[in-house]
Amino acid sequence: MNEDEIFKLKVQLTNEYLRSGGTQKIEDPYLLQDIIDFDELRPETTTSRMRAFMNLQLNMHSRPPFFFRTISFRV
C-alpha cells in the first residue's frame, strides 16, 4: 500500500468509529474540534492530534485480537 491508500484507510476506519458512537467516547474537546475541521481533500487540516487518533484506529484494526485462554472444567 502506498501512503495515499494508507491515509484513505485511516480516514475510513476513523469515520466508522465516529459513526458507531465514537464521538460520545472522545472526551478531548480539541480533538473533537480537529475532527470537525478536518477535510480529507486538504491535508493541511490534519493536525498532529488528528494524525495520532487516526494512527490509533489503524493500529487497533491491524493487530490480531487478544484472547485469554479459556479454562474448561470437566464434570
mmCIF file of C-alpha atoms in Angstrom:
data_model
loop_
_atom_site.group_PDB
_atom_site.id
_atom_site.type_symbol
_atom_site.label_atom_id
_atom_site.label_comp_id
_atom_site.label_asym_id
_atom_site.label_seq_id
_atom_site.Cartn_x
_atom_site.Cartn_y
_atom_site.Cartn_z
ATOM 1 C CA MET A 1 0.000 0.000 0.000
ATOM 2 C CA ASN A 2 1.231 3.476 -0.767
ATOM 3 C CA GLU A 3 0.850 6.485 1.531
ATOM 4 C CA ASP A 4 -2.370 7.704 -0.100
ATOM 5 C CA GLU A 5 -4.047 4.322 0.291
ATOM 6 C CA ILE A 6 -2.959 4.085 3.925
ATOM 7 C CA PHE A 7 -4.263 7.605 4.595
ATOM 8 C CA LYS A 8 -7.620 6.755 2.986
ATOM 9 C CA LEU A 9 -7.821 3.605 5.098
ATOM 10 C CA LYS A 10 -7.144 5.648 8.246
ATOM 11 C CA VAL A 11 -9.891 8.083 7.277
ATOM 12 C CA GLN A 12 -12.300 5.216 6.588
ATOM 13 C CA LEU A 13 -11.592 3.495 9.909
ATOM 14 C CA THR A 14 -11.889 6.786 11.783
ATOM 15 C CA ASN A 15 -15.227 7.535 10.100
ATOM 16 C CA GLU A 16 -16.526 4.080 11.007
ATOM 17 C CA TYR A 17 -15.506 4.622 14.626
ATOM 18 C CA LEU A 18 -17.169 8.026 14.786
ATOM 19 C CA ARG A 19 -20.387 6.821 13.127
ATOM 20 C CA SER A 20 -20.707 3.927 15.549
ATOM 21 C CA GLY A 21 -20.880 6.158 18.612
ATOM 22 C CA GLY A 22 -17.221 7.107 18.901
ATOM 23 C CA THR A 23 -17.946 10.802 19.283
ATOM 24 C CA GLN A 24 -19.613 10.031 22.616
ATOM 25 C CA LYS A 25 -16.387 8.405 23.858
ATOM 26 C CA ILE A 26 -13.999 11.229 22.916
ATOM 27 C CA GLU A 27 -13.531 13.499 25.908
ATOM 28 C CA ASP A 28 -10.931 15.827 24.370
ATOM 29 C CA PRO A 29 -12.743 18.925 23.059
ATOM 30 C CA TYR A 30 -9.714 19.904 20.969
ATOM 31 C CA LEU A 31 -9.721 16.548 19.184
ATOM 32 C CA LEU A 32 -13.440 16.900 18.532
ATOM 33 C CA GLN A 33 -12.829 20.334 17.020
ATOM 34 C CA ASP A 34 -9.995 18.928 14.890
ATOM 35 C CA ILE A 35 -12.376 16.235 13.630
ATOM 36 C CA ILE A 36 -14.992 18.867 12.765
ATOM 37 C CA ASP A 37 -12.416 20.987 10.914
ATOM 38 C CA PHE A 38 -10.867 18.027 9.061
ATOM 39 C CA ASP A 39 -11.145 17.937 5.267
ATOM 40 C CA GLU A 40 -9.766 14.851 3.537
ATOM 41 C CA LEU A 41 -9.027 16.838 0.381
ATOM 42 C CA ARG A 42 -6.954 19.428 2.271
ATOM 43 C CA PRO A 43 -4.046 17.699 4.049
ATOM 44 C CA GLU A 44 -3.152 20.875 5.944
ATOM 45 C CA THR A 45 -6.319 20.391 8.040
ATOM 46 C CA THR A 46 -4.838 17.216 9.551
ATOM 47 C CA THR A 47 -3.390 18.175 12.934
ATOM 48 C CA SER A 48 -0.884 16.122 14.902
ATOM 49 C CA ARG A 49 -3.678 15.245 17.349
ATOM 50 C CA MET A 50 -5.851 14.012 14.474
ATOM 51 C CA ARG A 51 -2.974 12.021 12.936
ATOM 52 C CA ALA A 52 -2.329 10.316 16.280
ATOM 53 C CA PHE A 53 -6.020 9.424 16.607
ATOM 54 C CA MET A 54 -6.183 8.028 13.068
ATOM 55 C CA ASN A 55 -2.975 6.029 13.659
ATOM 56 C CA LEU A 56 -4.610 4.558 16.757
ATOM 57 C CA GLN A 57 -7.639 3.478 14.728
ATOM 58 C CA LEU A 58 -5.416 1.820 12.116
ATOM 59 C CA ASN A 59 -3.299 0.121 14.773
ATOM 60 C CA MET A 60 -6.364 -1.294 16.545
ATOM 61 C CA HIS A 61 -7.545 -2.877 13.283
ATOM 62 C CA SER A 62 -4.101 -4.106 12.229
ATOM 63 C CA ARG A 63 -3.423 -6.338 15.207
ATOM 64 C CA PRO A 64 -4.974 -9.727 15.777
ATOM 65 C CA PRO A 65 -7.487 -9.861 18.627
ATOM 66 C CA PHE A 66 -6.136 -10.661 22.048
ATOM 67 C CA PHE A 67 -7.717 -13.746 23.539
ATOM 68 C CA PHE A 68 -7.493 -15.063 27.052
ATOM 69 C CA ARG A 69 -7.024 -18.764 27.354
ATOM 70 C CA THR A 70 -10.323 -20.184 28.470
ATOM 71 C CA ILE A 71 -10.395 -22.680 31.271
ATOM 72 C CA SER A 72 -12.752 -25.568 30.799
ATOM 73 C CA PHE A 73 -13.971 -27.520 33.770
ATOM 74 C CA ARG A 74 -14.850 -31.141 33.368
ATOM 75 C CA VAL A 75 -17.595 -32.577 35.475
#
